[in-house]
Tab-separated table of C-alpha atoms in Angstrom:
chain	number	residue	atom	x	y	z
A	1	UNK	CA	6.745	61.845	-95.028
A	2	UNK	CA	5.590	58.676	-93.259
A	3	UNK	CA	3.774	59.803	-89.817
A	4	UNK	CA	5.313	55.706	-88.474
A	5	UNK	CA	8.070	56.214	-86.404
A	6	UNK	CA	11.396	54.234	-87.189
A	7	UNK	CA	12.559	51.201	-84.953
A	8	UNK	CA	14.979	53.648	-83.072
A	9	UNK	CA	12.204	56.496	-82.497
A	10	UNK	CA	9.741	53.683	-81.243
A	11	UNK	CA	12.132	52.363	-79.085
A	12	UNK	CA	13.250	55.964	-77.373
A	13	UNK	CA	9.596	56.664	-77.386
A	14	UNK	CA	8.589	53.645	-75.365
A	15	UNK	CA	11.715	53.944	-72.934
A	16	UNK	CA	10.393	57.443	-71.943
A	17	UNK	CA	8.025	57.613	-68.808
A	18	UNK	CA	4.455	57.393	-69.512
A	19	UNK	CA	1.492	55.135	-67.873
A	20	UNK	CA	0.796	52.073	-70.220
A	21	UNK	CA	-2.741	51.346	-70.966
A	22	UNK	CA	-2.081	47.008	-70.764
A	23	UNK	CA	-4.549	44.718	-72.696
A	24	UNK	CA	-4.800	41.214	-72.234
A	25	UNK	CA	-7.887	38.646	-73.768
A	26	UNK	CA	-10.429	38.052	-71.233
A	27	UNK	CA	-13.178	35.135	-71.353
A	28	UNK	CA	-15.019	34.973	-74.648
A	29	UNK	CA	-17.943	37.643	-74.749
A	30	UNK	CA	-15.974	39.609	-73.134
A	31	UNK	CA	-13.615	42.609	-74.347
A	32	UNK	CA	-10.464	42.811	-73.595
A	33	UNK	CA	-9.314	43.722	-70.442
A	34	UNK	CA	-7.381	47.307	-70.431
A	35	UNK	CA	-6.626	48.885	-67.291
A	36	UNK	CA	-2.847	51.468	-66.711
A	37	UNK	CA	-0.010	50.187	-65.779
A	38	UNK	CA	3.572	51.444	-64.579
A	39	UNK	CA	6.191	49.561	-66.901
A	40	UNK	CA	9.634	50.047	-67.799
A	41	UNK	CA	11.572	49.541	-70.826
A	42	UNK	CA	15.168	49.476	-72.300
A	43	UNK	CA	15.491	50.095	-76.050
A	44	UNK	CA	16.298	46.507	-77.156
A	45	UNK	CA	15.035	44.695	-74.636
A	46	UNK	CA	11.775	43.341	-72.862
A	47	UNK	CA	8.650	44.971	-71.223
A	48	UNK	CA	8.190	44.777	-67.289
A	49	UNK	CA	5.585	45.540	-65.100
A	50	UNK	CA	3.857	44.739	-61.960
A	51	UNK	CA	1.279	43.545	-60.356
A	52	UNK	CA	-1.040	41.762	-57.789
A	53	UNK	CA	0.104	37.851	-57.786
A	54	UNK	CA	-4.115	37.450	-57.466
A	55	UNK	CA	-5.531	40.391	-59.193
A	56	UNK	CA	-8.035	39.241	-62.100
A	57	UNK	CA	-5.196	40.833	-64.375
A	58	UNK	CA	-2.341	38.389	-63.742
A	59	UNK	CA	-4.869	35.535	-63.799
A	60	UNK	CA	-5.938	36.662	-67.536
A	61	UNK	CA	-2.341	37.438	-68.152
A	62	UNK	CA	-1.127	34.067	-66.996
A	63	UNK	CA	-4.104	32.339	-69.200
A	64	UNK	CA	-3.324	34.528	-72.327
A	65	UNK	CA	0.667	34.529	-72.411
A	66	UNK	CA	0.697	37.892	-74.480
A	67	UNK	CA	-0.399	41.158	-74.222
A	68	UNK	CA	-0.490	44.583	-75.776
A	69	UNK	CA	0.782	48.168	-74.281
A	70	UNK	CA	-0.172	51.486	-75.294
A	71	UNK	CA	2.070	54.614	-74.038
A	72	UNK	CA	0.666	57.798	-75.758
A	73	UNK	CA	1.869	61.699	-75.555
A	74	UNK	CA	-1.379	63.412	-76.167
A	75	UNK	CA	-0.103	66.912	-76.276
A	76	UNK	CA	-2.058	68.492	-79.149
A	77	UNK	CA	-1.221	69.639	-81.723
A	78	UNK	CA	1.519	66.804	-82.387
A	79	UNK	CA	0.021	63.378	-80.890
A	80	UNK	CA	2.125	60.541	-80.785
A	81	UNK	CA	1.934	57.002	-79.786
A	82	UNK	CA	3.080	53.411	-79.703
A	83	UNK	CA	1.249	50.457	-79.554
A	84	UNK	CA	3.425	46.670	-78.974
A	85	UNK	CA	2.370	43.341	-78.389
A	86	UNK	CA	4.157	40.385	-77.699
A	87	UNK	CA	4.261	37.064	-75.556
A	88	UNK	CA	4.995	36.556	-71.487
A	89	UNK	CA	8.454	35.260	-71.271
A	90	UNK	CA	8.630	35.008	-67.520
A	91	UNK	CA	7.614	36.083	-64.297
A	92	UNK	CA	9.636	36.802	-61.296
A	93	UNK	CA	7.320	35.850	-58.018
A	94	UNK	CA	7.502	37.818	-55.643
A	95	UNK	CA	9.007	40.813	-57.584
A	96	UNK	CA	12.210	41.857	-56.218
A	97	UNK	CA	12.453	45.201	-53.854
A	98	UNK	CA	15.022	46.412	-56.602
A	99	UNK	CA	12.434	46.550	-59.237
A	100	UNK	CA	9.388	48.090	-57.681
A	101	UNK	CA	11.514	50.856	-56.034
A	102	UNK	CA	12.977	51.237	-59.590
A	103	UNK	CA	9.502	51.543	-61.215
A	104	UNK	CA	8.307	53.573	-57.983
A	105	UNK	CA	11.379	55.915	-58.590
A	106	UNK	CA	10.678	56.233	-62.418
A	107	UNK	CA	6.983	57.567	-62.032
A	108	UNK	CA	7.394	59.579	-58.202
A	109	UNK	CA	10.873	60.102	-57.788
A	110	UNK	CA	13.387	59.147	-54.957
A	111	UNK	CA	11.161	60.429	-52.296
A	112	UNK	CA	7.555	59.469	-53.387
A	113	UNK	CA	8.918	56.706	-54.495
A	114	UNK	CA	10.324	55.288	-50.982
A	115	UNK	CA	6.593	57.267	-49.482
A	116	UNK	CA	4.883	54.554	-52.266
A	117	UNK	CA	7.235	51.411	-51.244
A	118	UNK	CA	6.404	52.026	-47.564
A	119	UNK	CA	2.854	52.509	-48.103
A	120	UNK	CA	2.697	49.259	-50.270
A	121	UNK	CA	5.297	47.192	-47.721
A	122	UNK	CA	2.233	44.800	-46.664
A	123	UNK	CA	1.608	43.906	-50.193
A	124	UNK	CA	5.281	43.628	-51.524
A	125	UNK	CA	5.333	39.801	-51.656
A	126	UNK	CA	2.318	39.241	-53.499
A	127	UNK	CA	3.472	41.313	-56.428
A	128	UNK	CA	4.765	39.745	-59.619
A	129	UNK	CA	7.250	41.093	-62.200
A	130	UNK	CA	5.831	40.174	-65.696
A	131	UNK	CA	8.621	40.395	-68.763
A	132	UNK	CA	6.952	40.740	-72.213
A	133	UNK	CA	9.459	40.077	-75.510
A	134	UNK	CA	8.072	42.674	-77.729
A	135	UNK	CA	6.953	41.123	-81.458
A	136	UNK	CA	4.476	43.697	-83.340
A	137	UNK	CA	4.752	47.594	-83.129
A	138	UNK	CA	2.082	49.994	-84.514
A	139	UNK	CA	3.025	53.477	-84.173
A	140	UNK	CA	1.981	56.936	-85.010
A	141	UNK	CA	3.852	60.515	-84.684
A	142	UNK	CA	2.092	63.407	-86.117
A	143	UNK	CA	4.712	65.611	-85.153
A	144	UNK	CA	6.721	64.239	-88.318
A	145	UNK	CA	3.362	66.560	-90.291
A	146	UNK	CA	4.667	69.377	-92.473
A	147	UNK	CA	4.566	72.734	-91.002
């Protein structure tokens, strides 16, 4: 049995709720730039995520217009992950209040959620929604391994 997951497992498996590890080019001679990120997704549909309008990140994002995400469940013995890269198809500056208090929600709940958005309130309007169209999957499920 193939250890790749299908379009709809990738798809549920990205939707869940786990910290992205984002990648973006940086300057030649340099690697990469990889650093977590809080994202949501929708089976179907794009990749958002936010960030500081004048973080090093954006910049590199901005410069780049693609990126990669990698959400992994580590949990031996069954490791499973999904890697997806695509281009920047927009950016909504400032990011609206729905959207961070939806992605605060996701990863801290209703309560630590509206703790985070207060705690973050002087910051709010110099954070940027980034949507990514996903284009290339690489994925890997060893829970699919026979018994």
């Amino acid at each position: 049995m193939p250890l790749t997951m299908t379009a709809a497992e990738r798809e549920a498996f990205l939707a869940g709720t786990h910290v992205a590890i984002l990648s973006v080019a940086d300057e030649p001679g340099r690697a990469p730039l990889a650093l977590p990120v809080w994202y949501a997704y929708e089976p179907g549909g794009e990749i958002t995520f936010i960030t500081g309008r004048d973080s090093r990140k954006m910049a590199l994002i901005r410069a780049a217009g693609r990126v990669s995400l990698v959400v992994q469940d580590a949990a031996p013995p069954f490791y499973r992950y999904a890697s997806v890269e695509g281009p920047v198809v927009g950016f909504e500056d400032p990011a609206r209040q729905e959207d961070r208090r939806a992605l605060a929600e996701r990863y801290l709940g209703v309560e630590d959620g509206a703790k985070y958005l207060e705690s973050t309130m002087d910051v709010a309007d110099m954070m940027v929604l980034t949507r990514v169209r996903p284009e290339r999957w690489y994925t890997r499920d060893y829970t699919k391994q026979p018994g």
